[in-house]
Short mmCIF file of C-alpha atoms in Angstrom, two decimals:
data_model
loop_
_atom_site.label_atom_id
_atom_site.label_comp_id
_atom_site.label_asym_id
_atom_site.label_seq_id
_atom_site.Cartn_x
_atom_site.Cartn_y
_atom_site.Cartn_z
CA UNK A 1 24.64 -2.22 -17.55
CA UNK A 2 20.73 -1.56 -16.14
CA UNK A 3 21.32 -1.53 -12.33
CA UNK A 4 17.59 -0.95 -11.67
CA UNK A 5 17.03 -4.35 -12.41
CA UNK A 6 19.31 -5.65 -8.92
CA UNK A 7 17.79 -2.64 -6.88
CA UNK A 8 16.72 -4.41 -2.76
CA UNK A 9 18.12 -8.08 -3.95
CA UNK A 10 21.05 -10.21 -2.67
CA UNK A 11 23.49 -10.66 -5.07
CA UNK A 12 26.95 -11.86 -4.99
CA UNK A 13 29.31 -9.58 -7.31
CA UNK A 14 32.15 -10.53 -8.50
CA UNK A 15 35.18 -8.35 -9.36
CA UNK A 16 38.34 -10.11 -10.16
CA UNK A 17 38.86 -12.65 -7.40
CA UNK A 18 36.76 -10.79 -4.68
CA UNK A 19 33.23 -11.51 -4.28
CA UNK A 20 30.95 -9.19 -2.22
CA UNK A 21 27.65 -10.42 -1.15
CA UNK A 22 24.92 -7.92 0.08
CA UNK A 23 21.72 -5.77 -0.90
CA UNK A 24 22.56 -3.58 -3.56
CA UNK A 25 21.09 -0.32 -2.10
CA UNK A 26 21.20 2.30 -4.88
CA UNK A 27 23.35 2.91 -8.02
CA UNK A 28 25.40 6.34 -9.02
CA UNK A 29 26.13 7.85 -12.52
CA UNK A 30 29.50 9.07 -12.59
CA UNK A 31 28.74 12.63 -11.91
CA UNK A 32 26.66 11.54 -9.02
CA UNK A 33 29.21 9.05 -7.40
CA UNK A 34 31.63 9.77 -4.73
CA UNK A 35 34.21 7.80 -7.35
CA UNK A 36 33.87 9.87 -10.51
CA UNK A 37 32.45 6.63 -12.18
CA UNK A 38 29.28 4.66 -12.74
CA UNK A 39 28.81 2.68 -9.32
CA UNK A 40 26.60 0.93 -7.11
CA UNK A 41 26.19 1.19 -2.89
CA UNK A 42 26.60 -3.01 -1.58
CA UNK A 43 25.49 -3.28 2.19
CA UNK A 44 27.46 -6.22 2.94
CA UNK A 45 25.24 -9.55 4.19
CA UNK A 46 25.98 -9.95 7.80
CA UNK A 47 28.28 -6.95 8.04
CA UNK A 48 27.78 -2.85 9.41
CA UNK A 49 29.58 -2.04 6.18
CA UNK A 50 28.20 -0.35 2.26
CA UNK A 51 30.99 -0.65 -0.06
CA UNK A 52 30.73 1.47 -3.19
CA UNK A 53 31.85 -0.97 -6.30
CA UNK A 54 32.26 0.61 -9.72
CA UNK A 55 30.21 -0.81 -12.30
CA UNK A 56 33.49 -1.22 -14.68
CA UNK A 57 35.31 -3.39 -11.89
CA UNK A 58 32.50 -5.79 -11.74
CA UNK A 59 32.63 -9.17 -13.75
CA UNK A 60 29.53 -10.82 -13.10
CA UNK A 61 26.40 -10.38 -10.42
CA UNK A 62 24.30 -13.49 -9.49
CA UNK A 63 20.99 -12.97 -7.88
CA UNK A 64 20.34 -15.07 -5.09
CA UNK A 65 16.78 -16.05 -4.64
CA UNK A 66 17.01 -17.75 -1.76
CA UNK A 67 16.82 -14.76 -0.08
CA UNK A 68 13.83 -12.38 0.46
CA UNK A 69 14.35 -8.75 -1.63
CA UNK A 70 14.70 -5.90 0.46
CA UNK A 71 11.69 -3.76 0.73
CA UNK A 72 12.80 -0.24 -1.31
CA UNK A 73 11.01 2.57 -0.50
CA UNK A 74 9.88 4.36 -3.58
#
């Protein structure tokens, strides 16, 4: 699964029958993550939070484009 693609946009993720909805903020390889797996950083929509989700736990990610991106520094 390309990650890059989500990078600074609101998406809602589901993973079983828990959705998360936030800014996906960066993406891991395995080796990389604090998980031992391929994973992406969330920061949660109107939470202080960043929940790590691994990419194999994740069912499906709509983009929501009623919201504005997130600027990502590059």
């Amino acid at each position: 699964m390309d990650m890059i693609g989500y990078l600074g946009k609101k998406c809602d993720i589901k993973c079983g029958q828990r959705i998360f909805s936030g800014y996906v903020f960066d993406f891991f390889k395995a080796e990389d993550s604090d998980i031992g797996k391929d994973c992406i950083e969330v920061s949660l929509l109107d939470k202080e939070a960043v929940v790590v989700i691994a990419i194999e736990d994740i069912d499906t990610i709509t983009v929501d484009e009623k919201y504005k991106s997130y600027a990502m520094p590059i």
